[in-house]
Every structure is written in C-alpha cells, then in structure tokens.
Amino acid sequence: MVITVDIIILIFMILGALWAVMTRSLLRSAIALAFTSAVLSVLMFKLNAPLAAVFELSVCTGLISVLFISTISLTHPLTWEEIFQHMRERHKRFKYLPFIIVAVGIGLSMVSVKLNLPLPAPETNNDMRIVLWNLRRLDVIGQVVILLCGVFGVVILFKDEDKK
Amino acid sequence: MNPQVLGIFWPFGVFMIMLSVIGIYCMLLTYNLVRVLIGLELLIKAATLLVLTVGYCNGHIAQAQALVVTFIVIEVVVMTVAVGVVLGIRSHNGSLDVRKIRNLKG
C-alpha cells in the first residue's frame, strides 16, 4: 500500500518534469519545475528525511523559482510570429519525449535486477544535525566556501561597467 | 542485496532514470539557455532522489540527508551564477538562442 502511494507520487513528479520540458511558455516551465520540486519534497518526507524535505521545499521550490521567473521577466518577450515559428520547431523536436519516457519506464520495470551488494552496518547516529556538524564538518566549510564563490561570481558578473 | 530492500529501491531507481532521461533530452534538444538550466535542474533532482533512496535502503538516512543539504546549497549557487551568465550572454547578444552565440566560433 505504501509503495503504491510512493509510485503515484513518483508518477506526478515525472508528469511535472514532462510539463516543465514540453510546455512552450518559459514561465509555465518554471512553475512546473517548482511543482516537481514540491512533489520531490513530499517524497523526501515519506523517505524519513524531513530536514532535507524542508530545504528542498524552501530553497528549490521557492528561491530557484524566483530566480527563474526574474530571469524570464528580465529578458524580452517574443513576438507572436516568433512564438508560432518556435512552437512548430519545438513540437518537432519534443514530440518523441513522452514515448521515450514510457518506453524507458516499461523496459526498466521489466528488468529483474539481482544485486548482491553487502549492506553496510546499520547507522548508529540517527540525528542529521549531529552527522552534519560533527561527522561531516568539512562539508559545512565547503558549503561556506562555495557560497562565497557564488556571491563573488555574481558581484563580478553584475559589476557596473560605467566605473571603468 | 536483500530482496525486500531491492523491492523498495528499484521503483525509485526506475523513476530516477526516467527523470534523468527527461533532463538530458531537454539539455540536448533545446536552443533556449533558460531551458538548458531547467534540464540541469531536473538532472540534479534525479541525483538527489538517488542519494536519498540509497540512504533509506541502507539505513543511513541521516548521512544521506546531510549530503542532500550540501547538494541543495551547491545547486542554488550553481543556478545563481548560471542565471547571471545567461543574463550577461543576453545583454551581449540580444538573444537566449544558443544558435546565435557565435562569438567563440572557430
């Protein structure tokens, strides 16, 4: 029963991803991506990962959608003529995608996998905060460094050229 | 691997591969730079789902969560810088179409 609910949620996630890729409006595409992220965060809750789910919901669904929507609003909209031409081109390129996805899904679900990998010892520490701050301290330092790199990168990219 | 664990992992694995195929297809066939970023985002989501599922099946969900939080931070930074690059390309070339970006041709 539980796995059936999971599969229904997974199907919703794939439908959201297909909508994000196949819709012709960029704005709808960004909204579909946010929907996919939201469904993924529900899956994370179901996989006993509530903190990762909250991060996914707030950051990926919220912040990245805002980023994409701001980018789309900063670029100029297409004319109607360009939109119709673009629609025809897109339809030609993307019409095979749903069939490919269905074929991949059916093909993979028919494969019987037999992995004989030994499972590691069960986890002794179940608290994610202790793991992140004590066992994976280097990851936190790496996150800080990457955030600083991103901030400096954006500052350089949007530097005012008039000052030169 | 325990058949019961494999029974949990394999449905998630199938959908993870389908999500990866959608992301790769989008990145390969689109001409719009924003859509390339959307494809990249879908690929990152597939990787996130894989890490969490493996952590759940192995019983190491706390380590998987810590790794996913790191993934999300890196994802946001990559997307922010990529959006900045896309906006810079648009201001230089006047278009987001990859076919019109010929500055480095040859």
PDB file of C-alpha atoms in Angstrom:
ATOM      1  CA  MET A   1       0.000   0.000   0.000  1.00  0.00           C
ATOM      2  CA  VAL A   2       2.795   2.395   0.993  1.00  0.00           C
ATOM      3  CA  ILE A   3       4.806   1.625  -2.118  1.00  0.00           C
ATOM      4  CA  THR A   4       1.680   2.248  -4.262  1.00  0.00           C
ATOM      5  CA  VAL A   5       1.306   5.750  -2.806  1.00  0.00           C
ATOM      6  CA  ASP A   6       5.011   6.328  -3.444  1.00  0.00           C
ATOM      7  CA  ILE A   7       4.612   5.259  -7.073  1.00  0.00           C
ATOM      8  CA  ILE A   8       1.656   7.618  -7.551  1.00  0.00           C
ATOM      9  CA  ILE A   9       3.770  10.489  -6.142  1.00  0.00           C
ATOM     10  CA  LEU A  10       6.672   9.465  -8.428  1.00  0.00           C
ATOM     11  CA  ILE A  11       4.314   9.484 -11.449  1.00  0.00           C
ATOM     12  CA  PHE A  12       3.214  13.020 -10.505  1.00  0.00           C
ATOM     13  CA  MET A  13       6.889  14.024 -10.337  1.00  0.00           C
ATOM     14  CA  ILE A  14       7.568  12.647 -13.826  1.00  0.00           C
ATOM     15  CA  LEU A  15       4.441  14.389 -15.181  1.00  0.00           C
ATOM     16  CA  GLY A  16       5.631  17.681 -13.661  1.00  0.00           C
ATOM     17  CA  ALA A  17       9.071  17.227 -15.230  1.00  0.00           C
ATOM     18  CA  LEU A  18       7.496  16.444 -18.629  1.00  0.00           C
ATOM     19  CA  TRP A  19       5.304  19.533 -18.319  1.00  0.00           C
ATOM     20  CA  ALA A  20       8.383  21.643 -17.477  1.00  0.00           C
ATOM     21  CA  VAL A  21      10.209  20.400 -20.555  1.00  0.00           C
ATOM     22  CA  MET A  22       7.373  20.335 -23.082  1.00  0.00           C
ATOM     23  CA  THR A  23       5.330  23.460 -22.378  1.00  0.00           C
ATOM     24  CA  ARG A  24       6.028  26.333 -24.760  1.00  0.00           C
ATOM     25  CA  SER A  25       5.835  29.151 -22.202  1.00  0.00           C
ATOM     26  CA  LEU A  26       9.008  29.655 -20.167  1.00  0.00           C
ATOM     27  CA  LEU A  27       7.006  30.975 -17.233  1.00  0.00           C
ATOM     28  CA  ARG A  28       4.855  27.824 -17.129  1.00  0.00           C
ATOM     29  CA  SER A  29       8.039  25.821 -17.403  1.00  0.00           C
ATOM     30  CA  ALA A  30       9.439  27.495 -14.269  1.00  0.00           C
ATOM     31  CA  ILE A  31       6.155  26.868 -12.422  1.00  0.00           C
ATOM     32  CA  ALA A  32       6.204  23.211 -13.498  1.00  0.00           C
ATOM     33  CA  LEU A  33       9.755  22.907 -12.175  1.00  0.00           C
ATOM     34  CA  ALA A  34       8.558  24.297  -8.835  1.00  0.00           C
ATOM     35  CA  PHE A  35       5.747  21.709  -8.853  1.00  0.00           C
ATOM     36  CA  THR A  36       8.295  18.931  -9.499  1.00  0.00           C
ATOM     37  CA  SER A  37      10.393  20.190  -6.568  1.00  0.00           C
ATOM     38  CA  ALA A  38       7.346  20.274  -4.304  1.00  0.00           C
ATOM     39  CA  VAL A  39       6.446  16.681  -5.218  1.00  0.00           C
ATOM     40  CA  LEU A  40      10.072  15.642  -4.618  1.00  0.00           C
ATOM     41  CA  SER A  41       9.941  17.223  -1.160  1.00  0.00           C
ATOM     42  CA  VAL A  42       6.802  15.157  -0.385  1.00  0.00           C
ATOM     43  CA  LEU A  43       8.787  12.070  -1.388  1.00  0.00           C
ATOM     44  CA  MET A  44      11.604  13.153   0.918  1.00  0.00           C
ATOM     45  CA  PHE A  45       9.149  13.398   3.819  1.00  0.00           C
ATOM     46  CA  LYS A  46       7.999   9.874   3.021  1.00  0.00           C
ATOM     47  CA  LEU A  47      11.610   8.647   2.971  1.00  0.00           C
ATOM     48  CA  ASN A  48      12.089   9.861   6.600  1.00  0.00           C
ATOM     49  CA  ALA A  49      14.172  12.865   5.573  1.00  0.00           C
ATOM     50  CA  PRO A  50      12.185  15.841   6.918  1.00  0.00           C
ATOM     51  CA  LEU A  51      15.071  18.326   7.128  1.00  0.00           C
ATOM     52  CA  ALA A  52      16.158  17.687   3.543  1.00  0.00           C
ATOM     53  CA  ALA A  53      12.498  17.990   2.513  1.00  0.00           C
ATOM     54  CA  VAL A  54      12.181  21.385   4.200  1.00  0.00           C
ATOM     55  CA  PHE A  55      15.379  22.551   2.468  1.00  0.00           C
ATOM     56  CA  GLU A  56      14.083  21.291  -0.879  1.00  0.00           C
ATOM     57  CA  LEU A  57      10.698  22.944  -0.386  1.00  0.00           C
ATOM     58  CA  SER A  58      12.006  26.318   0.730  1.00  0.00           C
ATOM     59  CA  VAL A  59      15.107  26.616  -1.421  1.00  0.00           C
ATOM     60  CA  CYS A  60      14.414  24.669  -4.628  1.00  0.00           C
ATOM     61  CA  THR A  61      10.683  25.333  -4.838  1.00  0.00           C
ATOM     62  CA  GLY A  62      10.867  28.913  -3.625  1.00  0.00           C
ATOM     63  CA  LEU A  63      14.231  30.501  -4.308  1.00  0.00           C
ATOM     64  CA  ILE A  64      15.099  28.837  -7.611  1.00  0.00           C
ATOM     65  CA  SER A  65      11.598  29.506  -8.987  1.00  0.00           C
ATOM     66  CA  VAL A  66      12.021  33.177  -8.065  1.00  0.00           C
ATOM     67  CA  LEU A  67      15.416  33.148  -9.798  1.00  0.00           C
ATOM     68  CA  PHE A  68      13.980  31.652 -12.991  1.00  0.00           C
ATOM     69  CA  ILE A  69      10.928  33.931 -13.024  1.00  0.00           C
ATOM     70  CA  SER A  70      13.155  37.011 -12.505  1.00  0.00           C
ATOM     71  CA  THR A  71      15.394  35.887 -15.377  1.00  0.00           C
ATOM     72  CA  ILE A  72      12.396  35.356 -17.658  1.00  0.00           C
ATOM     73  CA  SER A  73      10.981  38.773 -16.772  1.00  0.00           C
ATOM     74  CA  LEU A  74      14.368  40.420 -17.440  1.00  0.00           C
ATOM     75  CA  THR A  75      14.503  39.021 -20.980  1.00  0.00           C
ATOM     76  CA  HIS A  76      12.263  40.455 -23.669  1.00  0.00           C
ATOM     77  CA  PRO A  77       9.133  38.502 -24.728  1.00  0.00           C
ATOM     78  CA  LEU A  78       8.913  37.037 -28.234  1.00  0.00           C
ATOM     79  CA  THR A  79       6.596  38.433 -30.913  1.00  0.00           C
ATOM     80  CA  TRP A  80       3.569  36.347 -31.978  1.00  0.00           C
ATOM     81  CA  GLU A  81       5.253  35.408 -35.253  1.00  0.00           C
ATOM     82  CA  GLU A  82       8.332  34.148 -33.401  1.00  0.00           C
ATOM     83  CA  ILE A  83       6.140  32.257 -30.932  1.00  0.00           C
ATOM     84  CA  PHE A  84       4.293  30.363 -33.705  1.00  0.00           C
ATOM     85  CA  GLN A  85       7.517  29.515 -35.511  1.00  0.00           C
ATOM     86  CA  HIS A  86       9.113  28.440 -32.246  1.00  0.00           C
ATOM     87  CA  MET A  87       6.067  26.269 -31.383  1.00  0.00           C
ATOM     88  CA  ARG A  88       6.336  24.340 -34.646  1.00  0.00           C
ATOM     89  CA  GLU A  89      10.071  23.755 -34.160  1.00  0.00           C
ATOM     90  CA  ARG A  90       9.615  22.666 -30.535  1.00  0.00           C
ATOM     91  CA  HIS A  91       6.788  20.315 -31.430  1.00  0.00           C
ATOM     92  CA  LYS A  92       9.019  18.578 -33.983  1.00  0.00           C
ATOM     93  CA  ARG A  93      11.862  18.150 -31.515  1.00  0.00           C
ATOM     94  CA  PHE A  94       9.947  17.187 -28.365  1.00  0.00           C
ATOM     95  CA  LYS A  95       7.082  15.055 -29.695  1.00  0.00           C
ATOM     96  CA  TYR A  96       9.078  11.834 -29.149  1.00  0.00           C
ATOM     97  CA  LEU A  97       9.911  12.530 -25.499  1.00  0.00           C
ATOM     98  CA  PRO A  98       6.736  11.077 -23.838  1.00  0.00           C
ATOM     99  CA  PHE A  99       7.073   7.875 -25.906  1.00  0.00           C
ATOM    100  CA  ILE A 100      10.757   7.570 -24.984  1.00  0.00           C
ATOM    101  CA  ILE A 101       9.943   8.051 -21.284  1.00  0.00           C
ATOM    102  CA  VAL A 102       7.119   5.470 -21.360  1.00  0.00           C
ATOM    103  CA  ALA A 103       9.371   3.003 -23.226  1.00  0.00           C
ATOM    104  CA  VAL A 104      12.219   3.521 -20.728  1.00  0.00           C
ATOM    105  CA  GLY A 105       9.806   3.067 -17.812  1.00  0.00           C
ATOM    106  CA  ILE A 106       8.257  -0.111 -19.192  1.00  0.00           C
ATOM    107  CA  GLY A 107      11.633  -1.518 -20.223  1.00  0.00           C
ATOM    108  CA  LEU A 108      13.248  -0.881 -16.849  1.00  0.00           C
ATOM    109  CA  SER A 109      10.279  -2.197 -14.866  1.00  0.00           C
ATOM    110  CA  MET A 110      10.528  -5.484 -16.804  1.00  0.00           C
ATOM    111  CA  VAL A 111      14.211  -5.907 -15.953  1.00  0.00           C
ATOM    112  CA  SER A 112      14.786  -8.158 -12.973  1.00  0.00           C
ATOM    113  CA  VAL A 113      17.794  -6.863 -11.108  1.00  0.00           C
ATOM    114  CA  LYS A 114      19.818  -9.093  -8.845  1.00  0.00           C
ATOM    115  CA  LEU A 115      22.399  -7.068  -6.984  1.00  0.00           C
ATOM    116  CA  ASN A 116      24.462  -8.972  -4.466  1.00  0.00           C
ATOM    117  CA  LEU A 117      25.920  -5.982  -2.717  1.00  0.00           C
ATOM    118  CA  PRO A 118      26.552  -6.342   1.016  1.00  0.00           C
ATOM    119  CA  LEU A 119      24.655  -3.822   3.106  1.00  0.00           C
ATOM    120  CA  PRO A 120      26.749  -1.675   5.468  1.00  0.00           C
ATOM    121  CA  ALA A 121      26.298  -1.811   9.197  1.00  0.00           C
ATOM    122  CA  PRO A 122      23.197  -0.009  10.449  1.00  0.00           C
ATOM    123  CA  GLU A 123      23.559   3.601  11.398  1.00  0.00           C
ATOM    124  CA  THR A 124      24.386   4.356  14.995  1.00  0.00           C
ATOM    125  CA  ASN A 125      23.630   8.064  14.856  1.00  0.00           C
ATOM    126  CA  ASN A 126      20.194   8.871  13.505  1.00  0.00           C
ATOM    127  CA  ASP A 127      20.259  12.624  14.072  1.00  0.00           C
ATOM    128  CA  MET A 128      21.057  14.520  10.890  1.00  0.00           C
ATOM    129  CA  ARG A 129      22.238  17.625  12.801  1.00  0.00           C
ATOM    130  CA  ILE A 130      24.884  15.639  14.682  1.00  0.00           C
ATOM    131  CA  VAL A 131      26.025  13.980  11.444  1.00  0.00           C
ATOM    132  CA  LEU A 132      26.266  17.343   9.635  1.00  0.00           C
ATOM    133  CA  TRP A 133      28.026  19.285  12.389  1.00  0.00           C
ATOM    134  CA  ASN A 134      30.270  16.536  13.810  1.00  0.00           C
ATOM    135  CA  LEU A 135      30.921  13.879  11.162  1.00  0.00           C
ATOM    136  CA  ARG A 136      30.703  15.994   8.009  1.00  0.00           C
ATOM    137  CA  ARG A 137      32.198  19.230   9.280  1.00  0.00           C
ATOM    138  CA  LEU A 138      34.296  19.603   6.133  1.00  0.00           C
ATOM    139  CA  ASP A 139      31.087  19.699   4.078  1.00  0.00           C
ATOM    140  CA  VAL A 140      29.909  22.736   6.034  1.00  0.00           C
ATOM    141  CA  ILE A 141      33.212  24.522   5.377  1.00  0.00           C
ATOM    142  CA  GLY A 142      32.887  23.594   1.695  1.00  0.00           C
ATOM    143  CA  GLN A 143      29.350  24.993   1.615  1.00  0.00           C
ATOM    144  CA  VAL A 144      30.552  28.295   3.060  1.00  0.00           C
ATOM    145  CA  VAL A 145      33.393  28.494   0.510  1.00  0.00           C
ATOM    146  CA  ILE A 146      31.034  27.706  -2.384  1.00  0.00           C
ATOM    147  CA  LEU A 147      28.518  30.302  -1.173  1.00  0.00           C
ATOM    148  CA  LEU A 148      31.268  32.931  -1.024  1.00  0.00           C
ATOM    149  CA  CYS A 149      32.443  31.917  -4.532  1.00  0.00           C
ATOM    150  CA  GLY A 150      28.868  32.310  -5.786  1.00  0.00           C
ATOM    151  CA  VAL A 151      28.492  35.722  -4.164  1.00  0.00           C
ATOM    152  CA  PHE A 152      31.779  36.983  -5.662  1.00  0.00           C
ATOM    153  CA  GLY A 153      30.855  35.468  -9.047  1.00  0.00           C
ATOM    154  CA  VAL A 154      27.523  37.296  -9.109  1.00  0.00           C
ATOM    155  CA  VAL A 155      29.177  40.546  -7.978  1.00  0.00           C
ATOM    156  CA  ILE A 156      31.695  40.296 -10.835  1.00  0.00           C
ATOM    157  CA  LEU A 157      29.003  39.341 -13.376  1.00  0.00           C
ATOM    158  CA  PHE A 158      26.769  42.294 -12.492  1.00  0.00           C
ATOM    159  CA  LYS A 159      29.572  44.806 -11.954  1.00  0.00           C
ATOM    160  CA  ASP A 160      28.701  48.235 -13.280  1.00  0.00           C
ATOM    161  CA  GLU A 161      30.788  48.853 -16.404  1.00  0.00           C
ATOM    162  CA  ASP A 162      30.494  52.640 -16.121  1.00  0.00           C
ATOM    163  CA  LYS A 163      33.082  52.717 -13.350  1.00  0.00           C
ATOM    164  CA  LYS A 164      35.765  51.650 -15.827  1.00  0.00           C
TER     165      LYS A 164
ATOM    166  CA  MET B   1      21.246  -7.046  -1.550  1.00  0.00           C
ATOM    167  CA  ASN B   2      18.200  -8.044   0.425  1.00  0.00           C
ATOM    168  CA  PRO B   3      15.212  -8.637  -1.959  1.00  0.00           C
ATOM    169  CA  GLN B   4      12.975  -6.523   0.261  1.00  0.00           C
ATOM    170  CA  VAL B   5      15.433  -3.607   0.098  1.00  0.00           C
ATOM    171  CA  LEU B   6      15.748  -4.070  -3.663  1.00  0.00           C
ATOM    172  CA  GLY B   7      11.939  -4.017  -3.907  1.00  0.00           C
ATOM    173  CA  ILE B   8      11.957  -0.580  -2.283  1.00  0.00           C
ATOM    174  CA  PHE B   9      14.931   0.715  -4.280  1.00  0.00           C
ATOM    175  CA  TRP B  10      14.048  -0.435  -7.783  1.00  0.00           C
ATOM    176  CA  PRO B  11      10.809   1.599  -8.337  1.00  0.00           C
ATOM    177  CA  PHE B  12      12.617   4.724  -7.191  1.00  0.00           C
ATOM    178  CA  GLY B  13      15.582   3.788  -9.426  1.00  0.00           C
ATOM    179  CA  VAL B  14      13.309   3.430 -12.475  1.00  0.00           C
ATOM    180  CA  PHE B  15      11.722   6.842 -11.922  1.00  0.00           C
ATOM    181  CA  MET B  16      15.135   8.373 -11.198  1.00  0.00           C
ATOM    182  CA  ILE B  17      16.394   7.116 -14.574  1.00  0.00           C
ATOM    183  CA  MET B  18      13.246   8.492 -16.274  1.00  0.00           C
ATOM    184  CA  LEU B  19      13.836  11.898 -14.666  1.00  0.00           C
ATOM    185  CA  SER B  20      17.468  11.814 -15.835  1.00  0.00           C
ATOM    186  CA  VAL B  21      16.355  10.979 -19.396  1.00  0.00           C
ATOM    187  CA  ILE B  22      13.951  13.960 -19.366  1.00  0.00           C
ATOM    188  CA  GLY B  23      16.721  16.283 -18.131  1.00  0.00           C
ATOM    189  CA  ILE B  24      19.311  15.044 -20.650  1.00  0.00           C
ATOM    190  CA  TYR B  25      16.784  15.205 -23.522  1.00  0.00           C
ATOM    191  CA  CYS B  26      15.881  18.781 -22.564  1.00  0.00           C
ATOM    192  CA  MET B  27      19.535  19.848 -22.346  1.00  0.00           C
ATOM    193  CA  LEU B  28      20.436  18.237 -25.667  1.00  0.00           C
ATOM    194  CA  LEU B  29      17.499  19.340 -27.806  1.00  0.00           C
ATOM    195  CA  THR B  30      16.590  22.803 -26.624  1.00  0.00           C
ATOM    196  CA  TYR B  31      18.013  26.038 -28.043  1.00  0.00           C
ATOM    197  CA  ASN B  32      16.964  28.256 -25.144  1.00  0.00           C
ATOM    198  CA  LEU B  33      19.549  28.805 -22.409  1.00  0.00           C
ATOM    199  CA  VAL B  34      16.924  29.037 -19.627  1.00  0.00           C
ATOM    200  CA  ARG B  35      15.553  25.652 -20.665  1.00  0.00           C
ATOM    201  CA  VAL B  36      19.079  24.207 -20.545  1.00  0.00           C
ATOM    202  CA  LEU B  37      19.199  25.305 -16.903  1.00  0.00           C
ATOM    203  CA  ILE B  38      15.799  23.685 -16.298  1.00  0.00           C
ATOM    204  CA  GLY B  39      17.167  20.417 -17.734  1.00  0.00           C
ATOM    205  CA  LEU B  40      20.207  20.687 -15.470  1.00  0.00           C
ATOM    206  CA  GLU B  41      17.902  21.260 -12.506  1.00  0.00           C
ATOM    207  CA  LEU B  42      15.957  18.086 -13.345  1.00  0.00           C
ATOM    208  CA  LEU B  43      19.218  16.112 -13.503  1.00  0.00           C
ATOM    209  CA  ILE B  44      20.233  17.420 -10.065  1.00  0.00           C
ATOM    210  CA  LYS B  45      16.824  16.397  -8.694  1.00  0.00           C
ATOM    211  CA  ALA B  46      17.345  12.875 -10.044  1.00  0.00           C
ATOM    212  CA  ALA B  47      20.740  12.686  -8.301  1.00  0.00           C
ATOM    213  CA  THR B  48      19.191  13.959  -5.052  1.00  0.00           C
ATOM    214  CA  LEU B  49      16.467  11.326  -5.226  1.00  0.00           C
ATOM    215  CA  LEU B  50      19.067   8.604  -5.850  1.00  0.00           C
ATOM    216  CA  VAL B  51      21.159   9.604  -2.818  1.00  0.00           C
ATOM    217  CA  LEU B  52      18.137   9.719  -0.519  1.00  0.00           C
ATOM    218  CA  THR B  53      16.757   6.395  -1.739  1.00  0.00           C
ATOM    219  CA  VAL B  54      20.108   4.647  -1.278  1.00  0.00           C
ATOM    220  CA  GLY B  55      20.414   6.179   2.201  1.00  0.00           C
ATOM    221  CA  TYR B  56      16.906   4.992   3.072  1.00  0.00           C
ATOM    222  CA  CYS B  57      17.564   1.466   1.821  1.00  0.00           C
ATOM    223  CA  ASN B  58      20.921   1.190   3.605  1.00  0.00           C
ATOM    224  CA  GLY B  59      19.613   2.632   6.856  1.00  0.00           C
ATOM    225  CA  HIS B  60      21.947   5.648   6.612  1.00  0.00           C
ATOM    226  CA  ILE B  61      19.274   8.287   6.135  1.00  0.00           C
ATOM    227  CA  ALA B  62      20.988  10.896   8.371  1.00  0.00           C
ATOM    228  CA  GLN B  63      24.158  10.839   6.257  1.00  0.00           C
ATOM    229  CA  ALA B  64      22.058  10.975   3.085  1.00  0.00           C
ATOM    230  CA  GLN B  65      20.170  13.997   4.440  1.00  0.00           C
ATOM    231  CA  ALA B  66      23.428  15.791   5.276  1.00  0.00           C
ATOM    232  CA  LEU B  67      24.666  15.108   1.738  1.00  0.00           C
ATOM    233  CA  VAL B  68      21.373  16.304   0.211  1.00  0.00           C
ATOM    234  CA  VAL B  69      21.556  19.575   2.161  1.00  0.00           C
ATOM    235  CA  THR B  70      25.058  20.099   0.724  1.00  0.00           C
ATOM    236  CA  PHE B  71      23.696  19.269  -2.758  1.00  0.00           C
ATOM    237  CA  ILE B  72      20.940  21.859  -2.388  1.00  0.00           C
ATOM    238  CA  VAL B  73      23.368  24.608  -1.334  1.00  0.00           C
ATOM    239  CA  ILE B  74      25.658  23.832  -4.295  1.00  0.00           C
ATOM    240  CA  GLU B  75      22.637  23.672  -6.618  1.00  0.00           C
ATOM    241  CA  VAL B  76      21.488  27.152  -5.591  1.00  0.00           C
ATOM    242  CA  VAL B  77      24.954  28.661  -6.060  1.00  0.00           C
ATOM    243  CA  VAL B  78      25.374  26.998  -9.470  1.00  0.00           C
ATOM    244  CA  MET B  79      21.928  28.188 -10.586  1.00  0.00           C
ATOM    245  CA  THR B  80      22.544  31.757  -9.389  1.00  0.00           C
ATOM    246  CA  VAL B  81      25.868  32.035 -11.222  1.00  0.00           C
ATOM    247  CA  ALA B  82      24.418  30.322 -14.324  1.00  0.00           C
ATOM    248  CA  VAL B  83      21.490  32.760 -14.387  1.00  0.00           C
ATOM    249  CA  GLY B  84      23.996  35.626 -14.149  1.00  0.00           C
ATOM    250  CA  VAL B  85      25.962  34.183 -17.081  1.00  0.00           C
ATOM    251  CA  VAL B  86      22.735  33.745 -19.091  1.00  0.00           C
ATOM    252  CA  LEU B  87      21.726  37.368 -18.456  1.00  0.00           C
ATOM    253  CA  GLY B  88      25.248  38.507 -19.471  1.00  0.00           C
ATOM    254  CA  ILE B  89      25.012  36.498 -22.717  1.00  0.00           C
ATOM    255  CA  ARG B  90      21.614  38.030 -23.399  1.00  0.00           C
ATOM    256  CA  SER B  91      22.872  41.563 -22.881  1.00  0.00           C
ATOM    257  CA  HIS B  92      25.838  40.891 -25.230  1.00  0.00           C
ATOM    258  CA  ASN B  93      23.995  39.026 -27.987  1.00  0.00           C
ATOM    259  CA  GLY B  94      20.408  40.220 -27.557  1.00  0.00           C
ATOM    260  CA  SER B  95      19.102  36.661 -27.568  1.00  0.00           C
ATOM    261  CA  LEU B  96      18.940  33.495 -25.475  1.00  0.00           C
ATOM    262  CA  ASP B  97      19.168  31.281 -28.560  1.00  0.00           C
ATOM    263  CA  VAL B  98      22.312  29.141 -28.478  1.00  0.00           C
ATOM    264  CA  ARG B  99      22.462  29.176 -32.308  1.00  0.00           C
ATOM    265  CA  LYS B 100      23.077  32.921 -32.245  1.00  0.00           C
ATOM    266  CA  ILE B 101      26.027  32.714 -29.871  1.00  0.00           C
ATOM    267  CA  ARG B 102      28.871  32.566 -32.372  1.00  0.00           C
ATOM    268  CA  ASN B 103      31.494  34.660 -30.604  1.00  0.00           C
ATOM    269  CA  LEU B 104      33.806  31.748 -29.917  1.00  0.00           C
ATOM    270  CA  LYS B 105      33.225  30.005 -33.251  1.00  0.00           C
ATOM    271  CA  GLY B 106      36.372  28.628 -34.900  1.00  0.00           C
TER     272      GLY B 106
END
